[in-house]
PDB file of C-alpha atoms in Angstrom:
ATOM      1  CA  UNK Z  20     -25.837  11.283 -48.413  1.00 44.00           C
ATOM      2  CA  UNK Z  21     -28.357   9.167 -50.376  1.00 42.00           C
ATOM      3  CA  UNK Z  22     -28.159   5.568 -49.753  1.00 42.00           C
ATOM      4  CA  UNK Z  23     -31.388   4.131 -50.925  1.00 40.00           C
ATOM      5  CA  UNK Z  24     -33.446   2.252 -48.634  1.00 38.00           C
ATOM      6  CA  UNK Z  25     -32.710   2.953 -44.982  1.00 37.00           C
ATOM      7  CA  UNK Z  26     -33.069   1.477 -41.772  1.00 35.00           C
ATOM      8  CA  UNK Z  27     -30.578   3.816 -40.405  1.00 37.00           C
ATOM      9  CA  UNK Z  28     -29.926   4.540 -36.657  1.00 36.00           C
ATOM     10  CA  UNK Z  29     -30.084   8.081 -35.549  1.00 35.00           C
ATOM     11  CA  UNK Z  30     -26.788  10.028 -36.473  1.00 35.00           C
ATOM     12  CA  UNK Z  31     -26.268  11.202 -32.867  1.00 36.00           C
ATOM     13  CA  UNK Z  32     -26.233   8.996 -29.687  1.00 37.00           C
ATOM     14  CA  UNK Z  33     -27.789   5.700 -29.828  1.00 37.00           C
ATOM     15  CA  UNK Z  34     -30.367   4.727 -27.240  1.00 40.00           C
ATOM     16  CA  UNK Z  35     -29.002   2.739 -24.361  1.00 38.00           C
ATOM     17  CA  UNK Z  36     -30.752  -0.350 -25.307  1.00 39.00           C
ATOM     18  CA  UNK Z  37     -29.415  -0.032 -28.767  1.00 42.00           C
ATOM     19  CA  UNK Z  38     -25.859   0.794 -27.600  1.00 42.00           C
ATOM     20  CA  UNK Z  39     -25.761  -2.549 -25.817  1.00 46.00           C
ATOM     21  CA  UNK Z  40     -26.764  -4.517 -28.928  1.00 49.00           C
ATOM     22  CA  UNK Z  41     -23.714  -6.735 -30.410  1.00 50.00           C
ATOM     23  CA  UNK Z  42     -22.756  -4.874 -33.662  1.00 53.00           C
ATOM     24  CA  UNK Z  43     -23.250  -6.921 -36.759  1.00 61.00           C
ATOM     25  CA  UNK Z  44     -20.021  -8.026 -38.795  1.00 77.00           C
ATOM     26  CA  UNK Z  45     -19.154  -5.500 -41.427  1.00 84.00           C
ATOM     27  CA  UNK Z  46     -20.039  -6.657 -44.965  1.00 90.00           C
ATOM     28  CA  UNK Z  47     -16.580  -8.009 -46.120  1.00 90.00           C
ATOM     29  CA  UNK Z  48     -17.474  -7.753 -50.003  1.00 94.00           C
ATOM     30  CA  UNK Z  49     -18.076  -3.935 -49.687  1.00 93.00           C
ATOM     31  CA  UNK Z  50     -15.381  -3.293 -46.940  1.00 92.00           C
ATOM     32  CA  UNK Z  51     -12.478  -3.741 -49.348  1.00 93.00           C
ATOM     33  CA  UNK Z  52     -11.219  -0.225 -50.284  1.00 94.00           C
ATOM     34  CA  UNK Z  53     -11.610  -0.455 -54.232  1.00 96.00           C
ATOM     35  CA  UNK Z  54     -14.968  -2.229 -53.954  1.00 96.00           C
ATOM     36  CA  UNK Z  55     -16.222   0.377 -51.540  1.00 96.00           C
ATOM     37  CA  UNK Z  56     -15.285   2.889 -53.915  1.00 96.00           C
ATOM     38  CA  UNK Z  57     -17.076   1.224 -56.855  1.00 96.00           C
ATOM     39  CA  UNK Z  58     -20.128   0.786 -54.938  1.00 96.00           C
ATOM     40  CA  UNK Z  59     -20.195   4.351 -53.509  1.00 94.00           C
ATOM     41  CA  UNK Z  60     -19.758   5.858 -57.069  1.00 93.00           C
ATOM     42  CA  UNK Z  61     -22.491   3.609 -58.439  1.00 93.00           C
ATOM     43  CA  UNK Z  62     -24.602   4.676 -55.540  1.00 91.00           C
ATOM     44  CA  UNK Z  63     -24.164   8.451 -56.889  1.00 83.00           C
ATOM     45  CA  UNK Z  64     -24.626   7.671 -60.448  1.00 80.00           C
ATOM     46  CA  UNK Z  65     -27.235   5.563 -62.299  1.00 77.00           C
ATOM     47  CA  UNK Z  66     -24.733   3.949 -64.546  1.00 84.00           C
ATOM     48  CA  UNK Z  67     -20.939   4.210 -65.080  1.00 87.00           C
ATOM     49  CA  UNK Z  68     -18.616   2.799 -67.658  1.00 87.00           C
ATOM     50  CA  UNK Z  69     -15.590   0.879 -66.977  1.00 91.00           C
ATOM     51  CA  UNK Z  70     -13.421   3.776 -68.207  1.00 86.00           C
ATOM     52  CA  UNK Z  71     -15.341   6.234 -66.198  1.00 83.00           C
ATOM     53  CA  UNK Z  72     -14.954   4.194 -63.129  1.00 90.00           C
ATOM     54  CA  UNK Z  73     -11.238   3.585 -63.862  1.00 90.00           C
ATOM     55  CA  UNK Z  74     -10.692   7.288 -64.418  1.00 81.00           C
ATOM     56  CA  UNK Z  75     -12.674   8.265 -61.368  1.00 83.00           C
ATOM     57  CA  UNK Z  76     -10.876   5.655 -59.042  1.00 89.00           C
ATOM     58  CA  UNK Z  77      -7.519   6.078 -60.534  1.00 87.00           C
ATOM     59  CA  UNK Z  78      -6.899   2.359 -60.811  1.00 92.00           C
ATOM     60  CA  UNK Z  79      -5.638  -0.280 -63.391  1.00 94.00           C
ATOM     61  CA  UNK Z  80      -7.883  -2.240 -65.783  1.00 94.00           C
ATOM     62  CA  UNK Z  81      -6.901  -5.542 -64.070  1.00 95.00           C
ATOM     63  CA  UNK Z  82      -7.579  -4.309 -60.568  1.00 95.00           C
ATOM     64  CA  UNK Z  83     -11.095  -2.859 -61.479  1.00 96.00           C
ATOM     65  CA  UNK Z  84     -11.997  -5.820 -63.432  1.00 96.00           C
ATOM     66  CA  UNK Z  85     -11.100  -8.234 -60.469  1.00 97.00           C
ATOM     67  CA  UNK Z  86     -13.249  -6.257 -57.863  1.00 97.00           C
ATOM     68  CA  UNK Z  87     -16.154  -5.299 -60.035  1.00 97.00           C
ATOM     69  CA  UNK Z  88     -16.367  -9.252 -60.969  1.00 96.00           C
ATOM     70  CA  UNK Z  89     -16.226  -9.990 -57.217  1.00 96.00           C
ATOM     71  CA  UNK Z  90     -19.239  -7.362 -56.746  1.00 97.00           C
ATOM     72  CA  UNK Z  91     -21.016  -8.914 -59.592  1.00 96.00           C
ATOM     73  CA  UNK Z  92     -20.730 -12.489 -58.037  1.00 96.00           C
ATOM     74  CA  UNK Z  93     -22.076 -11.007 -54.949  1.00 96.00           C
ATOM     75  CA  UNK Z  94     -25.052  -9.780 -56.870  1.00 97.00           C
ATOM     76  CA  UNK Z  95     -24.349  -6.159 -55.727  1.00 97.00           C
ATOM     77  CA  UNK Z  96     -23.584  -4.838 -59.138  1.00 97.00           C
ATOM     78  CA  UNK Z  97     -24.831  -5.629 -62.695  1.00 96.00           C
ATOM     79  CA  UNK Z  98     -22.794  -5.369 -65.794  1.00 94.00           C
ATOM     80  CA  UNK Z  99     -24.053  -4.508 -69.389  1.00 92.00           C
ATOM     81  CA  UNK Z 100     -21.680  -5.294 -72.275  1.00 91.00           C
ATOM     82  CA  UNK Z 101     -22.313  -3.463 -75.741  1.00 84.00           C
ATOM     83  CA  UNK Z 102     -20.685  -1.336 -78.355  1.00 80.00           C
ATOM     84  CA  UNK Z 103     -20.305   2.465 -78.883  1.00 68.00           C
ATOM     85  CA  UNK Z 104     -19.890   2.424 -82.383  1.00 68.00           C
ATOM     86  CA  UNK Z 105     -17.188  -0.127 -82.888  1.00 74.00           C
ATOM     87  CA  UNK Z 106     -15.615   0.458 -79.385  1.00 76.00           C
ATOM     88  CA  UNK Z 107     -16.759  -2.199 -76.637  1.00 82.00           C
ATOM     89  CA  UNK Z 108     -18.472  -0.671 -73.916  1.00 83.00           C
ATOM     90  CA  UNK Z 109     -19.109  -1.987 -70.420  1.00 91.00           C
ATOM     91  CA  UNK Z 110     -21.448  -0.071 -68.127  1.00 91.00           C
ATOM     92  CA  UNK Z 111     -22.072  -1.098 -64.364  1.00 94.00           C
ATOM     93  CA  UNK Z 112     -25.168  -0.497 -62.228  1.00 93.00           C
ATOM     94  CA  UNK Z 113     -25.929  -1.047 -58.528  1.00 95.00           C
ATOM     95  CA  UNK Z 114     -28.474  -3.569 -58.050  1.00 96.00           C
ATOM     96  CA  UNK Z 115     -31.162  -3.366 -55.510  1.00 96.00           C
ATOM     97  CA  UNK Z 116     -29.292  -6.081 -53.287  1.00 96.00           C
ATOM     98  CA  UNK Z 117     -26.306  -3.824 -53.829  1.00 96.00           C
ATOM     99  CA  UNK Z 118     -28.064  -0.672 -52.923  1.00 94.00           C
ATOM    100  CA  UNK Z 119     -29.484  -2.433 -49.826  1.00 95.00           C
ATOM    101  CA  UNK Z 120     -26.040  -3.714 -48.806  1.00 95.00           C
ATOM    102  CA  UNK Z 121     -24.402  -0.471 -49.132  1.00 95.00           C
ATOM    103  CA  UNK Z 122     -27.221   1.213 -47.036  1.00 94.00           C
ATOM    104  CA  UNK Z 123     -26.556  -1.495 -44.239  1.00 93.00           C
ATOM    105  CA  UNK Z 124     -22.915  -0.770 -44.418  1.00 94.00           C
ATOM    106  CA  UNK Z 125     -23.019   3.010 -44.073  1.00 93.00           C
ATOM    107  CA  UNK Z 126     -25.526   2.248 -41.168  1.00 92.00           C
ATOM    108  CA  UNK Z 127     -23.157   0.018 -39.706  1.00 91.00           C
ATOM    109  CA  UNK Z 128     -20.270   2.488 -39.808  1.00 91.00           C
ATOM    110  CA  UNK Z 129     -22.506   5.255 -38.479  1.00 90.00           C
ATOM    111  CA  UNK Z 130     -23.459   2.841 -35.603  1.00 89.00           C
ATOM    112  CA  UNK Z 131     -19.675   2.186 -34.956  1.00 88.00           C
ATOM    113  CA  UNK Z 132     -19.044   5.909 -34.550  1.00 88.00           C
ATOM    114  CA  UNK Z 133     -22.075   6.287 -32.103  1.00 86.00           C
ATOM    115  CA  UNK Z 134     -20.990   3.417 -30.083  1.00 82.00           C
ATOM    116  CA  UNK Z 135     -17.247   5.043 -29.890  1.00 79.00           C
ATOM    117  CA  UNK Z 136     -18.899   8.415 -28.745  1.00 76.00           C
ATOM    118  CA  UNK Z 137     -20.312   6.782 -25.692  1.00 71.00           C
TER     119      UNK Z 137
ATOM    120  CA  UNK H   1     -12.278   2.876 -29.199  1.00 65.00           C
ATOM    121  CA  UNK H   2     -10.845   5.837 -30.646  1.00 77.00           C
ATOM    122  CA  UNK H   3      -9.263   3.897 -33.348  1.00 80.00           C
ATOM    123  CA  UNK H   4     -12.315   2.271 -34.468  1.00 81.00           C
ATOM    124  CA  UNK H   5     -14.154   5.515 -34.410  1.00 84.00           C
ATOM    125  CA  UNK H   6     -11.433   7.267 -36.376  1.00 87.00           C
ATOM    126  CA  UNK H   7     -11.512   4.406 -38.804  1.00 86.00           C
ATOM    127  CA  UNK H   8     -15.194   4.480 -39.263  1.00 89.00           C
ATOM    128  CA  UNK H   9     -15.310   8.273 -39.749  1.00 91.00           C
ATOM    129  CA  UNK H  10     -12.338   7.824 -42.559  1.00 92.00           C
ATOM    130  CA  UNK H  11     -14.335   5.431 -44.327  1.00 92.00           C
ATOM    131  CA  UNK H  12     -17.635   7.745 -44.287  1.00 92.00           C
ATOM    132  CA  UNK H  13     -15.519  10.557 -45.600  1.00 91.00           C
ATOM    133  CA  UNK H  14     -13.995   8.386 -48.269  1.00 92.00           C
ATOM    134  CA  UNK H  15     -17.593   7.376 -49.385  1.00 92.00           C
ATOM    135  CA  UNK H  16     -18.915  10.930 -49.362  1.00 85.00           C
ATOM    136  CA  UNK H  17     -15.881  12.003 -51.468  1.00 83.00           C
ATOM    137  CA  UNK H  18     -16.203   9.195 -53.955  1.00 88.00           C
ATOM    138  CA  UNK H  19     -20.066  10.033 -54.284  1.00 84.00           C
ATOM    139  CA  UNK H  20     -19.387  13.516 -54.986  1.00 73.00           C
ATOM    140  CA  UNK H  21     -16.921  12.897 -57.458  1.00 74.00           C
ATOM    141  CA  UNK H  22     -19.006  10.227 -59.236  1.00 79.00           C
ATOM    142  CA  UNK H  23     -22.031  12.600 -59.638  1.00 67.00           C
ATOM    143  CA  UNK H  24     -20.112  14.486 -62.053  1.00 63.00           C
ATOM    144  CA  UNK H  25     -22.041  15.273 -65.323  1.00 62.00           C
ATOM    145  CA  UNK H  26     -21.240  12.659 -68.057  1.00 62.00           C
ATOM    146  CA  UNK H  27     -23.729  13.724 -70.572  1.00 65.00           C
ATOM    147  CA  UNK H  28     -21.342  15.831 -72.544  1.00 73.00           C
ATOM    148  CA  UNK H  29     -22.042  14.812 -76.000  1.00 79.00           C
ATOM    149  CA  UNK H  30     -18.821  13.771 -77.950  1.00 84.00           C
ATOM    150  CA  UNK H  31     -20.420  13.164 -81.179  1.00 87.00           C
ATOM    151  CA  UNK H  32     -22.314  16.279 -80.958  1.00 88.00           C
ATOM    152  CA  UNK H  33     -18.913  18.107 -80.499  1.00 90.00           C
ATOM    153  CA  UNK H  34     -17.519  16.604 -83.782  1.00 93.00           C
ATOM    154  CA  UNK H  35     -20.733  17.773 -85.487  1.00 94.00           C
ATOM    155  CA  UNK H  36     -20.242  21.325 -83.811  1.00 95.00           C
ATOM    156  CA  UNK H  37     -16.706  21.285 -84.987  1.00 96.00           C
ATOM    157  CA  UNK H  38     -17.475  20.357 -88.654  1.00 96.00           C
ATOM    158  CA  UNK H  39     -20.058  23.347 -88.867  1.00 96.00           C
ATOM    159  CA  UNK H  40     -17.503  25.603 -87.572  1.00 97.00           C
ATOM    160  CA  UNK H  41     -14.859  24.607 -90.231  1.00 97.00           C
ATOM    161  CA  UNK H  42     -17.377  25.319 -92.739  1.00 97.00           C
ATOM    162  CA  UNK H  43     -18.532  28.673 -91.079  1.00 97.00           C
ATOM    163  CA  UNK H  44     -14.714  29.701 -90.935  1.00 97.00           C
ATOM    164  CA  UNK H  45     -14.366  29.034 -94.773  1.00 96.00           C
ATOM    165  CA  UNK H  46     -17.357  31.008 -95.606  1.00 97.00           C
ATOM    166  CA  UNK H  47     -16.676  33.940 -92.948  1.00 96.00           C
ATOM    167  CA  UNK H  48     -13.280  34.295 -94.490  1.00 95.00           C
ATOM    168  CA  UNK H  49     -14.630  35.224 -97.929  1.00 94.00           C
ATOM    169  CA  UNK H  50     -17.061  37.796 -96.545  1.00 94.00           C
ATOM    170  CA  UNK H  51     -16.267  41.445 -98.070  1.00 91.00           C
ATOM    171  CA  UNK H  52     -17.257  43.354 -94.812  1.00 92.00           C
ATOM    172  CA  UNK H  53     -17.082  42.817 -90.922  1.00 93.00           C
ATOM    173  CA  UNK H  54     -20.776  42.983 -90.476  1.00 93.00           C
ATOM    174  CA  UNK H  55     -21.367  40.018 -93.007  1.00 95.00           C
ATOM    175  CA  UNK H  56     -18.446  38.283 -91.217  1.00 96.00           C
ATOM    176  CA  UNK H  57     -20.068  38.581 -88.007  1.00 96.00           C
ATOM    177  CA  UNK H  58     -23.420  37.498 -89.335  1.00 96.00           C
ATOM    178  CA  UNK H  59     -21.825  34.170 -90.508  1.00 97.00           C
ATOM    179  CA  UNK H  60     -20.273  33.629 -87.039  1.00 97.00           C
ATOM    180  CA  UNK H  61     -23.517  34.408 -85.250  1.00 96.00           C
ATOM    181  CA  UNK H  62     -25.453  32.048 -87.346  1.00 97.00           C
ATOM    182  CA  UNK H  63     -22.975  29.452 -86.781  1.00 96.00           C
ATOM    183  CA  UNK H  64     -23.204  30.150 -82.978  1.00 95.00           C
ATOM    184  CA  UNK H  65     -26.984  29.555 -83.259  1.00 95.00           C
ATOM    185  CA  UNK H  66     -26.426  26.328 -85.119  1.00 96.00           C
ATOM    186  CA  UNK H  67     -23.732  25.029 -82.654  1.00 94.00           C
ATOM    187  CA  UNK H  68     -25.979  25.756 -79.760  1.00 92.00           C
ATOM    188  CA  UNK H  69     -28.813  23.900 -81.101  1.00 94.00           C
ATOM    189  CA  UNK H  70     -26.558  21.044 -82.066  1.00 94.00           C
ATOM    190  CA  UNK H  71     -25.137  20.881 -78.440  1.00 88.00           C
ATOM    191  CA  UNK H  72     -28.484  21.026 -76.804  1.00 88.00           C
ATOM    192  CA  UNK H  73     -29.933  18.287 -78.856  1.00 90.00           C
ATOM    193  CA  UNK H  74     -26.852  16.148 -78.685  1.00 87.00           C
ATOM    194  CA  UNK H  75     -26.710  16.574 -74.766  1.00 83.00           C
ATOM    195  CA  UNK H  76     -30.403  15.823 -74.379  1.00 84.00           C
ATOM    196  CA  UNK H  77     -29.937  12.667 -76.600  1.00 83.00           C
ATOM    197  CA  UNK H  78     -27.011  11.411 -74.542  1.00 78.00           C
ATOM    198  CA  UNK H  79     -28.704  12.165 -71.349  1.00 74.00           C
ATOM    199  CA  UNK H  80     -31.655  10.070 -72.550  1.00 74.00           C
ATOM    200  CA  UNK H  81     -29.463   7.354 -73.531  1.00 69.00           C
ATOM    201  CA  UNK H  82     -27.221   7.150 -70.343  1.00 62.00           C
ATOM    202  CA  UNK H  83     -30.385   7.660 -68.177  1.00 60.00           C
ATOM    203  CA  UNK H  84     -28.952  10.628 -66.537  1.00 63.00           C
ATOM    204  CA  UNK H  85     -30.944  13.525 -65.534  1.00 66.00           C
ATOM    205  CA  UNK H  86     -30.172  17.157 -67.294  1.00 69.00           C
ATOM    206  CA  UNK H  87     -32.042  18.881 -64.431  1.00 69.00           C
ATOM    207  CA  UNK H  88     -30.009  17.055 -61.566  1.00 64.00           C
ATOM    208  CA  UNK H  89     -27.497  18.813 -59.437  1.00 64.00           C
ATOM    209  CA  UNK H  90     -24.148  18.024 -61.356  1.00 68.00           C
ATOM    210  CA  UNK H  91     -26.012  18.650 -64.768  1.00 72.00           C
ATOM    211  CA  UNK H  92     -27.564  21.950 -63.491  1.00 76.00           C
ATOM    212  CA  UNK H  93     -24.219  23.309 -62.261  1.00 76.00           C
ATOM    213  CA  UNK H  94     -22.576  22.395 -65.513  1.00 78.00           C
ATOM    214  CA  UNK H  95     -25.066  24.295 -67.631  1.00 81.00           C
ATOM    215  CA  UNK H  96     -25.053  27.378 -65.203  1.00 83.00           C
ATOM    216  CA  UNK H  97     -21.247  27.539 -65.312  1.00 85.00           C
ATOM    217  CA  UNK H  98     -21.336  27.124 -68.960  1.00 86.00           C
ATOM    218  CA  UNK H  99     -23.781  29.727 -69.596  1.00 88.00           C
ATOM    219  CA  UNK H 100     -22.364  32.615 -67.751  1.00 90.00           C
ATOM    220  CA  UNK H 101     -19.151  33.288 -69.412  1.00 92.00           C
ATOM    221  CA  UNK H 102     -21.036  32.950 -72.656  1.00 92.00           C
ATOM    222  CA  UNK H 103     -23.586  35.441 -71.550  1.00 93.00           C
ATOM    223  CA  UNK H 104     -20.786  37.650 -70.984  1.00 94.00           C
ATOM    224  CA  UNK H 105     -19.392  36.985 -74.323  1.00 95.00           C
ATOM    225  CA  UNK H 106     -22.713  37.857 -76.053  1.00 94.00           C
ATOM    226  CA  UNK H 107     -22.883  41.192 -74.334  1.00 96.00           C
ATOM    227  CA  UNK H 108     -19.184  41.985 -75.053  1.00 96.00           C
ATOM    228  CA  UNK H 109     -19.802  41.044 -78.881  1.00 96.00           C
ATOM    229  CA  UNK H 110     -22.654  43.400 -79.026  1.00 95.00           C
ATOM    230  CA  UNK H 111     -20.547  46.237 -77.533  1.00 96.00           C
ATOM    231  CA  UNK H 112     -17.427  45.634 -79.585  1.00 96.00           C
ATOM    232  CA  UNK H 113     -19.267  45.152 -82.774  1.00 94.00           C
ATOM    233  CA  UNK H 114     -21.285  48.517 -82.256  1.00 94.00           C
ATOM    234  CA  UNK H 115     -17.984  50.338 -81.799  1.00 94.00           C
ATOM    235  CA  UNK H 116     -16.447  48.589 -84.959  1.00 93.00           C
ATOM    236  CA  UNK H 117     -13.871  46.468 -82.886  1.00 94.00           C
ATOM    237  CA  UNK H 118     -14.560  43.147 -84.563  1.00 93.00           C
ATOM    238  CA  UNK H 119     -10.874  42.224 -85.063  1.00 94.00           C
ATOM    239  CA  UNK H 120     -10.525  41.357 -81.351  1.00 95.00           C
ATOM    240  CA  UNK H 121     -13.605  39.151 -81.351  1.00 97.00           C
ATOM    241  CA  UNK H 122     -11.946  35.771 -82.353  1.00 97.00           C
ATOM    242  CA  UNK H 123      -9.560  35.992 -79.288  1.00 97.00           C
ATOM    243  CA  UNK H 124     -12.516  37.082 -77.103  1.00 97.00           C
ATOM    244  CA  UNK H 125     -14.737  34.255 -78.391  1.00 97.00           C
ATOM    245  CA  UNK H 126     -12.119  31.414 -77.811  1.00 97.00           C
ATOM    246  CA  UNK H 127     -10.886  32.984 -74.398  1.00 97.00           C
ATOM    247  CA  UNK H 128     -14.596  33.152 -73.015  1.00 96.00           C
ATOM    248  CA  UNK H 129     -15.674  29.885 -74.514  1.00 95.00           C
ATOM    249  CA  UNK H 130     -12.602  28.174 -72.976  1.00 96.00           C
ATOM    250  CA  UNK H 131     -13.319  29.900 -69.668  1.00 95.00           C
ATOM    251  CA  UNK H 132     -17.016  28.527 -69.835  1.00 93.00           C
ATOM    252  CA  UNK H 133     -15.785  25.269 -70.654  1.00 91.00           C
ATOM    253  CA  UNK H 134     -12.980  25.083 -67.822  1.00 91.00           C
ATOM    254  CA  UNK H 135     -15.567  26.345 -65.230  1.00 88.00           C
ATOM    255  CA  UNK H 136     -18.212  23.786 -66.324  1.00 83.00           C
ATOM    256  CA  UNK H 137     -15.535  20.990 -66.764  1.00 80.00           C
ATOM    257  CA  UNK H 138     -15.017  20.964 -63.045  1.00 75.00           C
ATOM    258  CA  UNK H 139     -18.139  19.224 -62.647  1.00 70.00           C
ATOM    259  CA  UNK H 140     -17.857  16.925 -65.766  1.00 73.00           C
ATOM    260  CA  UNK H 141     -15.622  14.232 -67.129  1.00 69.00           C
ATOM    261  CA  UNK H 142     -11.700  15.009 -67.365  1.00 73.00           C
ATOM    262  CA  UNK H 143     -11.328  15.773 -71.214  1.00 82.00           C
ATOM    263  CA  UNK H 144     -13.754  18.682 -70.825  1.00 85.00           C
ATOM    264  CA  UNK H 145     -11.270  20.660 -68.529  1.00 87.00           C
ATOM    265  CA  UNK H 146      -8.481  20.026 -70.862  1.00 90.00           C
ATOM    266  CA  UNK H 147     -10.553  21.102 -73.908  1.00 93.00           C
ATOM    267  CA  UNK H 148     -11.337  24.342 -71.929  1.00 94.00           C
ATOM    268  CA  UNK H 149      -7.628  24.924 -71.461  1.00 95.00           C
ATOM    269  CA  UNK H 150      -6.751  24.570 -74.863  1.00 96.00           C
ATOM    270  CA  UNK H 151      -9.409  27.068 -76.057  1.00 96.00           C
ATOM    271  CA  UNK H 152      -8.049  29.587 -73.507  1.00 97.00           C
ATOM    272  CA  UNK H 153      -4.623  29.130 -74.684  1.00 97.00           C
ATOM    273  CA  UNK H 154      -5.643  29.525 -78.403  1.00 97.00           C
ATOM    274  CA  UNK H 155      -7.666  32.807 -77.422  1.00 97.00           C
ATOM    275  CA  UNK H 156      -4.602  34.264 -75.840  1.00 97.00           C
ATOM    276  CA  UNK H 157      -2.454  33.324 -78.808  1.00 97.00           C
ATOM    277  CA  UNK H 158      -5.226  34.962 -80.981  1.00 97.00           C
ATOM    278  CA  UNK H 159      -4.928  38.202 -79.082  1.00 95.00           C
ATOM    279  CA  UNK H 160      -1.143  38.370 -79.852  1.00 95.00           C
ATOM    280  CA  UNK H 161      -1.524  37.551 -83.474  1.00 95.00           C
ATOM    281  CA  UNK H 162      -2.697  39.772 -86.560  1.00 95.00           C
ATOM    282  CA  UNK H 163      -6.292  40.100 -86.884  1.00 90.00           C
ATOM    283  CA  UNK H 164      -6.117  38.671 -90.375  1.00 92.00           C
ATOM    284  CA  UNK H 165      -5.555  35.427 -88.577  1.00 96.00           C
ATOM    285  CA  UNK H 166      -8.776  35.496 -86.851  1.00 95.00           C
ATOM    286  CA  UNK H 167     -10.568  33.024 -89.006  1.00 96.00           C
ATOM    287  CA  UNK H 168      -7.814  30.574 -88.935  1.00 97.00           C
ATOM    288  CA  UNK H 169      -7.838  30.697 -84.944  1.00 97.00           C
ATOM    289  CA  UNK H 170     -11.732  30.317 -84.917  1.00 97.00           C
ATOM    290  CA  UNK H 171     -11.343  27.277 -87.289  1.00 97.00           C
ATOM    291  CA  UNK H 172      -8.548  25.855 -85.116  1.00 97.00           C
ATOM    292  CA  UNK H 173     -10.560  26.077 -81.941  1.00 97.00           C
ATOM    293  CA  UNK H 174     -14.311  25.647 -82.779  1.00 97.00           C
ATOM    294  CA  UNK H 175     -13.342  23.118 -85.621  1.00 96.00           C
ATOM    295  CA  UNK H 176     -10.178  21.399 -84.576  1.00 96.00           C
ATOM    296  CA  UNK H 177     -10.172  21.465 -80.874  1.00 96.00           C
ATOM    297  CA  UNK H 178     -13.787  20.857 -80.586  1.00 93.00           C
ATOM    298  CA  UNK H 179     -13.539  17.856 -83.157  1.00 95.00           C
ATOM    299  CA  UNK H 180     -10.441  16.278 -81.345  1.00 94.00           C
ATOM    300  CA  UNK H 181     -11.986  16.352 -77.957  1.00 91.00           C
ATOM    301  CA  UNK H 182     -15.310  15.362 -79.230  1.00 89.00           C
ATOM    302  CA  UNK H 183     -13.573  12.196 -80.619  1.00 89.00           C
ATOM    303  CA  UNK H 184     -12.028  11.451 -77.167  1.00 86.00           C
ATOM    304  CA  UNK H 185     -15.191  12.097 -75.266  1.00 83.00           C
ATOM    305  CA  UNK H 186     -17.174   9.886 -77.880  1.00 81.00           C
ATOM    306  CA  UNK H 187     -14.508   7.146 -77.549  1.00 75.00           C
ATOM    307  CA  UNK H 188     -14.136   7.284 -73.712  1.00 68.00           C
ATOM    308  CA  UNK H 189     -17.358   8.417 -72.470  1.00 66.00           C
ATOM    309  CA  UNK H 190     -20.125   6.723 -74.174  1.00 62.00           C
ATOM    310  CA  UNK H 191     -20.733   8.755 -77.387  1.00 65.00           C
TER     311      UNK H 191
END
């Protein structure tokens, strides 16, 4: 899985010293289910429009707007508004900060799994 | 601890699944589809006036060359505009699955034309183009899959109809369906 810049722990067992370290708190901005889906989708695709995200995630306009705005406020997602012919078009991208936060989040999940395996 | 692990693993699966679905090929050109459909309508009108099967076939083969050129240019243009890569995993899968049934169609066209069985070509072309689009649609945006299914249904109907209706079916498929879905894709998926 490509997650951009990585400071990832090994996928297998953590070292004993690492295993005793307290785990940092999960990023609550990304942890919410729909926001996690938005960030995951944008990590895999350079840019997605509002309609593409809505189709992909099977959610409503209102729900997607609210969560995309929350990600924008956190600086994780950038939004570009324009027109395709006469139809308004909103395109989203993951920012560098968003890509780093996503990589940290995945690292954190992997660390949790490694801890639980001990 | 088991619950935490299960929860984290479920999140990882969810992320992986979402990333796979998001990496579908989105550079399918809607406006290019409309243009391809328009040239097909013109080709159907010209082909229906041809006095013999070889001239009729020449018109449709010329239309196929024009349509492929329009499709390729429009796809490259849209990929450049949306900054997607035509040689990435999803795009490569899309093009491979699209070209295999079209290649089979080209070979069958040659074989059937040589044996003088041009009457079944409209049904064959619609069915195989639909198969190509359905297969490629699995890695692309949703309307592509629906468009392929419509072509397949039309192809099946063409086989069950009088051969004189061939140009009508080709106009409905390569003209009508292509224009209708081109408009949907252009409107919902960025041009």
